[in-house]
Amino acid sequence: MKKLLYFLFIFPLFLNAQNDCKDGHSESKPADVSGKNVDGNSELIPISFKNNSIKGSPFAFKDWCKCEVVTLDNSVTNYDKVQFNLEKNQVIVYNNGISTAIPTSQITSFKVTDGNSTRWFTSIDKSNFIDNTENKLYEVFSTGNYLIKETTKNIQVSSDDSQKMYYKKRTSYYVLNKSGKYVKTKLNKKNIMKLLKDKESDIKTYISKNKLSFNEKDIPRILEYYYTLS
C-alpha cells in the first residue's frame, strides 16, 4: 500500500491520452544479447530475446519507447529505448547494444511516452487484491488508480496439424472497491453497476448527464465520481 500511495502522489491529474507506442511487436526486434547494470542503481537481469520458433513476440509495444522509471529508493531514471515484456511482466532496457530487464520488485512505477502521448504503469502489491498471488506492474488510467489493467502474453500451441507455437494476448481489468481491494471485472454495464449498486441512482444520472460509456476511457471518470459520493 505504501508504493500505491506514493504513486498516487506523483501521478499527473491529466491522464487520458493513449500512447503512440501501439500494442504489438516491433519489426526490428530487440537484440539477442546479454547485459550489465545500465543505471548504476539497480541490479539488472541479463536476458535473451530471439526465438524464431514462436509466432509474435512477448512485447507490449511495436517499437522501442522512451520511458521514465521510478525505483524503490525514489530515484528516477530516463531511458530512450524501453519495452515491456508481457510474458514476464518485466521492463526491458536497451542501451549501447545491451538488452537487460529491471527486476519488477525494484520498480515503483514507470511512464512510457512517445510524442505527446503517455501511458502509466505502477507496481501494486498482491495484498491489495481480493484474489491475486503475485506483485505485478499494472497499467493505470486515473489519479485514484480506481481502474487498472493487466495485460499478459503466453505461449500457446495451435490446434491444427502444424502444432505451431504463438503468443496469445489476454487482458484483465480490476476495480478498486470500497474496502480498498481490487476486484477482477469486465468492462460492461452489468458488471460495473453491480460493483457500484449502493449508489446506482446517482451513477446512472451522472452517466446520462455526461454521455459516458462503459469503456476503458470513461469508466475511470465514473469511478472517480462514485468515490466522491458519501
PDB file of C-alpha atoms in Angstrom:
ATOM      1  CA  MET A   1       0.000   0.000   0.000  1.00  0.00           C
ATOM      2  CA  LYS A   2       2.966   2.334   0.658  1.00  0.00           C
ATOM      3  CA  LYS A   3       4.060   2.068  -3.000  1.00  0.00           C
ATOM      4  CA  LEU A   4       0.468   2.616  -4.132  1.00  0.00           C
ATOM      5  CA  LEU A   5       0.136   5.790  -2.051  1.00  0.00           C
ATOM      6  CA  TYR A   6       3.440   7.082  -3.384  1.00  0.00           C
ATOM      7  CA  PHE A   7       2.256   6.573  -6.927  1.00  0.00           C
ATOM      8  CA  LEU A   8      -0.995   8.426  -6.208  1.00  0.00           C
ATOM      9  CA  PHE A   9       1.113  11.396  -5.132  1.00  0.00           C
ATOM     10  CA  ILE A  10       3.200  11.564  -8.303  1.00  0.00           C
ATOM     11  CA  PHE A  11       0.529  10.582 -10.805  1.00  0.00           C
ATOM     12  CA  PRO A  12      -0.490  13.538 -13.057  1.00  0.00           C
ATOM     13  CA  LEU A  13      -4.064  14.772 -12.974  1.00  0.00           C
ATOM     14  CA  PHE A  14      -4.470  14.934 -16.723  1.00  0.00           C
ATOM     15  CA  LEU A  15      -4.158  11.259 -17.622  1.00  0.00           C
ATOM     16  CA  ASN A  16      -6.397  10.329 -20.533  1.00  0.00           C
ATOM     17  CA  ALA A  17      -4.034  10.117 -23.501  1.00  0.00           C
ATOM     18  CA  GLN A  18      -3.089   6.895 -25.233  1.00  0.00           C
ATOM     19  CA  ASN A  19       0.474   6.123 -26.190  1.00  0.00           C
ATOM     20  CA  ASP A  20       1.578   6.159 -29.819  1.00  0.00           C
ATOM     21  CA  CYS A  21       3.736   3.135 -28.983  1.00  0.00           C
ATOM     22  CA  LYS A  22       0.799   0.975 -30.011  1.00  0.00           C
ATOM     23  CA  ASP A  23       0.222  -2.580 -28.848  1.00  0.00           C
ATOM     24  CA  GLY A  24       2.095  -5.163 -30.859  1.00  0.00           C
ATOM     25  CA  HIS A  25       5.688  -6.018 -31.620  1.00  0.00           C
ATOM     26  CA  SER A  26       8.461  -4.269 -33.431  1.00  0.00           C
ATOM     27  CA  GLU A  27       9.657  -5.231 -36.873  1.00  0.00           C
ATOM     28  CA  SER A  28      13.163  -4.501 -35.590  1.00  0.00           C
ATOM     29  CA  LYS A  29      13.223  -6.921 -32.693  1.00  0.00           C
ATOM     30  CA  PRO A  30      15.371  -6.292 -29.603  1.00  0.00           C
ATOM     31  CA  ALA A  31      18.878  -7.666 -29.896  1.00  0.00           C
ATOM     32  CA  ASP A  32      19.686 -11.181 -28.759  1.00  0.00           C
ATOM     33  CA  VAL A  33      22.336 -10.130 -26.254  1.00  0.00           C
ATOM     34  CA  SER A  34      23.052 -10.191 -22.535  1.00  0.00           C
ATOM     35  CA  GLY A  35      23.576  -7.101 -20.414  1.00  0.00           C
ATOM     36  CA  LYS A  36      25.004  -5.453 -17.347  1.00  0.00           C
ATOM     37  CA  ASN A  37      23.851  -2.748 -14.964  1.00  0.00           C
ATOM     38  CA  VAL A  38      22.987   0.332 -17.066  1.00  0.00           C
ATOM     39  CA  ASP A  39      21.809   2.805 -14.432  1.00  0.00           C
ATOM     40  CA  GLY A  40      24.184   2.232 -11.528  1.00  0.00           C
ATOM     41  CA  ASN A  41      21.288   1.922  -9.058  1.00  0.00           C
ATOM     42  CA  SER A  42      19.519  -1.381  -9.682  1.00  0.00           C
ATOM     43  CA  GLU A  43      20.913  -4.817 -10.340  1.00  0.00           C
ATOM     44  CA  LEU A  44      19.719  -5.669 -13.838  1.00  0.00           C
ATOM     45  CA  ILE A  45      18.971  -9.155 -15.112  1.00  0.00           C
ATOM     46  CA  PRO A  46      20.624 -10.276 -18.381  1.00  0.00           C
ATOM     47  CA  ILE A  47      18.032 -11.502 -20.880  1.00  0.00           C
ATOM     48  CA  SER A  48      17.795 -13.064 -24.322  1.00  0.00           C
ATOM     49  CA  PHE A  49      15.023 -12.255 -26.806  1.00  0.00           C
ATOM     50  CA  LYS A  50      15.396 -14.107 -30.056  1.00  0.00           C
ATOM     51  CA  ASN A  51      13.148 -17.124 -30.665  1.00  0.00           C
ATOM     52  CA  ASN A  52      12.299 -17.877 -34.284  1.00  0.00           C
ATOM     53  CA  SER A  53      10.145 -20.890 -33.374  1.00  0.00           C
ATOM     54  CA  ILE A  54       7.333 -18.781 -31.854  1.00  0.00           C
ATOM     55  CA  LYS A  55       4.979 -16.524 -33.843  1.00  0.00           C
ATOM     56  CA  GLY A  56       4.654 -12.998 -32.468  1.00  0.00           C
ATOM     57  CA  SER A  57       6.511 -11.526 -29.521  1.00  0.00           C
ATOM     58  CA  PRO A  58       6.040 -11.073 -25.775  1.00  0.00           C
ATOM     59  CA  PHE A  59       6.322  -7.280 -26.007  1.00  0.00           C
ATOM     60  CA  ALA A  60       3.672  -4.623 -25.348  1.00  0.00           C
ATOM     61  CA  PHE A  61       4.688  -2.087 -27.997  1.00  0.00           C
ATOM     62  CA  LYS A  62       5.509  -2.182 -31.696  1.00  0.00           C
ATOM     63  CA  ASP A  63       8.656  -0.107 -31.219  1.00  0.00           C
ATOM     64  CA  TRP A  64      11.094   0.884 -28.511  1.00  0.00           C
ATOM     65  CA  CYS A  65       9.679   3.761 -26.445  1.00  0.00           C
ATOM     66  CA  LYS A  66      11.061   6.499 -24.232  1.00  0.00           C
ATOM     67  CA  CYS A  67      10.489   5.703 -20.581  1.00  0.00           C
ATOM     68  CA  GLU A  68      10.875   7.156 -17.098  1.00  0.00           C
ATOM     69  CA  VAL A  69      11.367   4.564 -14.354  1.00  0.00           C
ATOM     70  CA  VAL A  70      10.903   5.228 -10.626  1.00  0.00           C
ATOM     71  CA  THR A  71      12.548   2.680  -8.318  1.00  0.00           C
ATOM     72  CA  LEU A  72      12.028   1.845  -4.642  1.00  0.00           C
ATOM     73  CA  ASP A  73      14.617   4.368  -3.468  1.00  0.00           C
ATOM     74  CA  ASN A  74      12.580   7.102  -5.251  1.00  0.00           C
ATOM     75  CA  SER A  75      15.291   7.599  -7.872  1.00  0.00           C
ATOM     76  CA  VAL A  76      14.065   8.499 -11.368  1.00  0.00           C
ATOM     77  CA  THR A  77      15.921   7.256 -14.456  1.00  0.00           C
ATOM     78  CA  ASN A  78      15.100   8.139 -18.067  1.00  0.00           C
ATOM     79  CA  TYR A  79      15.732   5.716 -20.921  1.00  0.00           C
ATOM     80  CA  ASP A  80      15.485   6.261 -24.675  1.00  0.00           C
ATOM     81  CA  LYS A  81      14.639   2.664 -25.582  1.00  0.00           C
ATOM     82  CA  VAL A  82      12.360   0.563 -23.404  1.00  0.00           C
ATOM     83  CA  GLN A  83       9.953  -2.333 -23.951  1.00  0.00           C
ATOM     84  CA  PHE A  84       7.536  -4.080 -21.593  1.00  0.00           C
ATOM     85  CA  ASN A  85       7.695  -7.884 -21.630  1.00  0.00           C
ATOM     86  CA  LEU A  86       4.102  -9.038 -21.061  1.00  0.00           C
ATOM     87  CA  GLU A  87       5.070 -12.677 -20.663  1.00  0.00           C
ATOM     88  CA  LYS A  88       7.401 -11.995 -17.721  1.00  0.00           C
ATOM     89  CA  ASN A  89       5.936  -8.664 -16.511  1.00  0.00           C
ATOM     90  CA  GLN A  90       9.349  -7.014 -16.898  1.00  0.00           C
ATOM     91  CA  VAL A  91      10.615  -3.630 -18.050  1.00  0.00           C
ATOM     92  CA  ILE A  92      13.280  -4.137 -20.728  1.00  0.00           C
ATOM     93  CA  VAL A  93      16.017  -1.547 -21.305  1.00  0.00           C
ATOM     94  CA  TYR A  94      18.119  -1.358 -24.498  1.00  0.00           C
ATOM     95  CA  ASN A  95      21.318   0.654 -24.203  1.00  0.00           C
ATOM     96  CA  ASN A  96      24.529   0.585 -26.287  1.00  0.00           C
ATOM     97  CA  GLY A  97      23.659  -2.771 -27.854  1.00  0.00           C
ATOM     98  CA  ILE A  98      22.757  -4.314 -24.496  1.00  0.00           C
ATOM     99  CA  SER A  99      19.277  -5.596 -23.546  1.00  0.00           C
ATOM    100  CA  THR A 100      18.508  -6.012 -19.835  1.00  0.00           C
ATOM    101  CA  ALA A 101      15.486  -6.428 -17.575  1.00  0.00           C
ATOM    102  CA  ILE A 102      14.965  -4.343 -14.449  1.00  0.00           C
ATOM    103  CA  PRO A 103      13.642  -6.594 -11.642  1.00  0.00           C
ATOM    104  CA  THR A 104       9.937  -5.880 -11.188  1.00  0.00           C
ATOM    105  CA  SER A 105      10.398  -5.949  -7.408  1.00  0.00           C
ATOM    106  CA  GLN A 106      12.595  -2.827  -7.646  1.00  0.00           C
ATOM    107  CA  ILE A 107      10.134  -0.714  -9.674  1.00  0.00           C
ATOM    108  CA  THR A 108       7.577   1.635  -8.117  1.00  0.00           C
ATOM    109  CA  SER A 109       6.204   2.946 -11.410  1.00  0.00           C
ATOM    110  CA  PHE A 110       7.148   3.729 -14.982  1.00  0.00           C
ATOM    111  CA  LYS A 111       5.894   6.126 -17.624  1.00  0.00           C
ATOM    112  CA  VAL A 112       6.082   5.330 -21.336  1.00  0.00           C
ATOM    113  CA  THR A 113       5.951   8.282 -23.741  1.00  0.00           C
ATOM    114  CA  ASP A 114       6.011   8.914 -27.463  1.00  0.00           C
ATOM    115  CA  GLY A 115       5.433  12.473 -28.611  1.00  0.00           C
ATOM    116  CA  ASN A 116       2.574  13.968 -26.578  1.00  0.00           C
ATOM    117  CA  SER A 117       1.084  10.619 -25.534  1.00  0.00           C
ATOM    118  CA  THR A 118       1.657   8.931 -22.194  1.00  0.00           C
ATOM    119  CA  ARG A 119       0.863   5.625 -20.524  1.00  0.00           C
ATOM    120  CA  TRP A 120       1.460   4.973 -16.832  1.00  0.00           C
ATOM    121  CA  PHE A 121       2.180   1.690 -15.056  1.00  0.00           C
ATOM    122  CA  THR A 122       2.593   1.062 -11.346  1.00  0.00           C
ATOM    123  CA  SER A 123       3.599  -1.795  -9.083  1.00  0.00           C
ATOM    124  CA  ILE A 124       0.739  -2.978  -6.884  1.00  0.00           C
ATOM    125  CA  ASP A 125       1.256  -5.454  -4.073  1.00  0.00           C
ATOM    126  CA  LYS A 126      -0.762  -8.681  -4.101  1.00  0.00           C
ATOM    127  CA  SER A 127      -2.181  -7.767  -0.661  1.00  0.00           C
ATOM    128  CA  ASN A 128      -4.267  -5.068  -2.377  1.00  0.00           C
ATOM    129  CA  PHE A 129      -6.264  -7.684  -4.298  1.00  0.00           C
ATOM    130  CA  ILE A 130      -9.110  -9.945  -3.253  1.00  0.00           C
ATOM    131  CA  ASP A 131      -7.516 -12.813  -5.166  1.00  0.00           C
ATOM    132  CA  ASN A 132      -4.003 -12.424  -6.539  1.00  0.00           C
ATOM    133  CA  THR A 133      -0.810 -14.330  -5.830  1.00  0.00           C
ATOM    134  CA  GLU A 134       1.879 -12.063  -7.302  1.00  0.00           C
ATOM    135  CA  ASN A 135       3.141  -8.494  -7.111  1.00  0.00           C
ATOM    136  CA  LYS A 136       2.895  -7.095 -10.657  1.00  0.00           C
ATOM    137  CA  LEU A 137       3.060  -3.976 -12.808  1.00  0.00           C
ATOM    138  CA  TYR A 138      -0.362  -2.744 -13.932  1.00  0.00           C
ATOM    139  CA  GLU A 139      -1.469  -0.024 -16.315  1.00  0.00           C
ATOM    140  CA  VAL A 140      -3.451   2.748 -14.609  1.00  0.00           C
ATOM    141  CA  PHE A 141      -5.845   5.327 -16.041  1.00  0.00           C
ATOM    142  CA  SER A 142      -6.579   7.935 -13.377  1.00  0.00           C
ATOM    143  CA  THR A 143      -5.187   9.636 -10.295  1.00  0.00           C
ATOM    144  CA  GLY A 144      -7.021   7.337  -7.901  1.00  0.00           C
ATOM    145  CA  ASN A 145      -5.983   4.102  -9.625  1.00  0.00           C
ATOM    146  CA  TYR A 146      -9.627   3.020  -9.435  1.00  0.00           C
ATOM    147  CA  LEU A 147      -9.338   1.056 -12.679  1.00  0.00           C
ATOM    148  CA  ILE A 148      -6.203  -0.906 -13.540  1.00  0.00           C
ATOM    149  CA  LYS A 149      -5.360  -3.247 -16.401  1.00  0.00           C
ATOM    150  CA  GLU A 150      -3.211  -6.352 -16.541  1.00  0.00           C
ATOM    151  CA  THR A 151      -2.098  -7.486 -19.991  1.00  0.00           C
ATOM    152  CA  THR A 152      -0.285 -10.774 -20.449  1.00  0.00           C
ATOM    153  CA  LYS A 153       1.079 -12.800 -23.342  1.00  0.00           C
ATOM    154  CA  ASN A 154       1.550 -16.537 -23.035  1.00  0.00           C
ATOM    155  CA  ILE A 155       2.816 -19.192 -25.418  1.00  0.00           C
ATOM    156  CA  GLN A 156       0.090 -21.378 -26.930  1.00  0.00           C
ATOM    157  CA  VAL A 157       0.178 -24.285 -29.389  1.00  0.00           C
ATOM    158  CA  SER A 158      -2.138 -24.211 -32.418  1.00  0.00           C
ATOM    159  CA  SER A 159      -4.830 -26.890 -32.547  1.00  0.00           C
ATOM    160  CA  ASP A 160      -4.216 -27.809 -36.195  1.00  0.00           C
ATOM    161  CA  ASP A 161      -1.732 -30.337 -37.528  1.00  0.00           C
ATOM    162  CA  SER A 162       1.080 -27.780 -37.672  1.00  0.00           C
ATOM    163  CA  GLN A 163       1.292 -27.568 -33.859  1.00  0.00           C
ATOM    164  CA  LYS A 164       2.901 -24.149 -34.224  1.00  0.00           C
ATOM    165  CA  MET A 165       3.590 -22.063 -31.137  1.00  0.00           C
ATOM    166  CA  TYR A 166       2.373 -18.468 -30.841  1.00  0.00           C
ATOM    167  CA  TYR A 167       1.877 -15.729 -28.253  1.00  0.00           C
ATOM    168  CA  LYS A 168      -1.724 -15.234 -27.108  1.00  0.00           C
ATOM    169  CA  LYS A 169      -2.672 -11.902 -25.540  1.00  0.00           C
ATOM    170  CA  ARG A 170      -5.055 -11.682 -22.577  1.00  0.00           C
ATOM    171  CA  THR A 171      -6.359  -8.579 -20.819  1.00  0.00           C
ATOM    172  CA  SER A 172      -7.861  -8.397 -17.324  1.00  0.00           C
ATOM    173  CA  TYR A 173      -9.374  -5.377 -15.562  1.00  0.00           C
ATOM    174  CA  TYR A 174      -9.632  -4.695 -11.834  1.00  0.00           C
ATOM    175  CA  VAL A 175     -11.715  -2.109  -9.971  1.00  0.00           C
ATOM    176  CA  LEU A 176     -10.916  -0.768  -6.502  1.00  0.00           C
ATOM    177  CA  ASN A 177     -13.836  -1.463  -4.152  1.00  0.00           C
ATOM    178  CA  LYS A 178     -14.934   0.394  -1.021  1.00  0.00           C
ATOM    179  CA  SER A 179     -12.755  -1.858   1.127  1.00  0.00           C
ATOM    180  CA  GLY A 180      -9.634  -0.764  -0.731  1.00  0.00           C
ATOM    181  CA  LYS A 181      -9.230  -4.096  -2.528  1.00  0.00           C
ATOM    182  CA  TYR A 182      -9.036  -4.712  -6.268  1.00  0.00           C
ATOM    183  CA  VAL A 183     -11.778  -6.898  -7.732  1.00  0.00           C
ATOM    184  CA  LYS A 184     -11.474  -8.512 -11.151  1.00  0.00           C
ATOM    185  CA  THR A 185     -14.267  -7.477 -13.507  1.00  0.00           C
ATOM    186  CA  LYS A 186     -15.315  -6.990 -17.122  1.00  0.00           C
ATOM    187  CA  LEU A 187     -15.846  -3.580 -18.700  1.00  0.00           C
ATOM    188  CA  ASN A 188     -19.582  -3.685 -19.282  1.00  0.00           C
ATOM    189  CA  LYS A 189     -22.632  -2.077 -17.724  1.00  0.00           C
ATOM    190  CA  LYS A 190     -23.808  -5.165 -15.843  1.00  0.00           C
ATOM    191  CA  ASN A 191     -20.523  -5.836 -14.061  1.00  0.00           C
ATOM    192  CA  ILE A 192     -19.590  -2.233 -13.270  1.00  0.00           C
ATOM    193  CA  MET A 193     -23.049  -1.309 -11.973  1.00  0.00           C
ATOM    194  CA  LYS A 194     -23.033  -4.401  -9.780  1.00  0.00           C
ATOM    195  CA  LEU A 195     -19.905  -3.079  -8.066  1.00  0.00           C
ATOM    196  CA  LEU A 196     -21.475   0.376  -7.652  1.00  0.00           C
ATOM    197  CA  LYS A 197     -25.007  -0.734  -6.757  1.00  0.00           C
ATOM    198  CA  ASP A 198     -25.109   1.191  -3.451  1.00  0.00           C
ATOM    199  CA  LYS A 199     -25.071   4.449  -5.482  1.00  0.00           C
ATOM    200  CA  GLU A 200     -26.828   3.151  -8.588  1.00  0.00           C
ATOM    201  CA  SER A 201     -29.263   6.051  -8.993  1.00  0.00           C
ATOM    202  CA  ASP A 202     -26.564   8.723  -8.674  1.00  0.00           C
ATOM    203  CA  ILE A 203     -24.243   6.859 -11.043  1.00  0.00           C
ATOM    204  CA  LYS A 204     -26.915   6.439 -13.717  1.00  0.00           C
ATOM    205  CA  THR A 205     -27.723  10.154 -13.564  1.00  0.00           C
ATOM    206  CA  TYR A 206     -24.034  11.065 -13.847  1.00  0.00           C
ATOM    207  CA  ILE A 207     -23.510   8.732 -16.809  1.00  0.00           C
ATOM    208  CA  SER A 208     -26.542  10.080 -18.641  1.00  0.00           C
ATOM    209  CA  LYS A 209     -25.684  13.723 -17.981  1.00  0.00           C
ATOM    210  CA  ASN A 210     -22.096  13.328 -19.195  1.00  0.00           C
ATOM    211  CA  LYS A 211     -22.905  10.881 -22.013  1.00  0.00           C
ATOM    212  CA  LEU A 212     -20.441   8.294 -20.753  1.00  0.00           C
ATOM    213  CA  SER A 213     -19.976   4.690 -21.839  1.00  0.00           C
ATOM    214  CA  PHE A 214     -18.712   1.582 -20.084  1.00  0.00           C
ATOM    215  CA  ASN A 215     -15.311   1.535 -21.736  1.00  0.00           C
ATOM    216  CA  GLU A 216     -11.668   1.955 -20.770  1.00  0.00           C
ATOM    217  CA  LYS A 217     -11.799   5.713 -21.333  1.00  0.00           C
ATOM    218  CA  ASP A 218     -14.983   6.574 -19.425  1.00  0.00           C
ATOM    219  CA  ILE A 219     -15.074   4.062 -16.570  1.00  0.00           C
ATOM    220  CA  PRO A 220     -12.270   5.847 -14.638  1.00  0.00           C
ATOM    221  CA  ARG A 221     -14.444   9.004 -14.670  1.00  0.00           C
ATOM    222  CA  ILE A 222     -17.426   7.018 -13.418  1.00  0.00           C
ATOM    223  CA  LEU A 223     -15.365   5.504 -10.615  1.00  0.00           C
ATOM    224  CA  GLU A 224     -13.859   8.851  -9.625  1.00  0.00           C
ATOM    225  CA  TYR A 225     -17.370  10.274  -9.290  1.00  0.00           C
ATOM    226  CA  TYR A 226     -18.508   7.236  -7.309  1.00  0.00           C
ATOM    227  CA  TYR A 227     -15.782   7.819  -4.733  1.00  0.00           C
ATOM    228  CA  THR A 228     -16.881  11.436  -4.234  1.00  0.00           C
ATOM    229  CA  LEU A 229     -20.292  10.250  -3.036  1.00  0.00           C
ATOM    230  CA  SER A 230     -20.719   9.924   0.710  1.00  0.00           C
TER     231      SER A 230
END
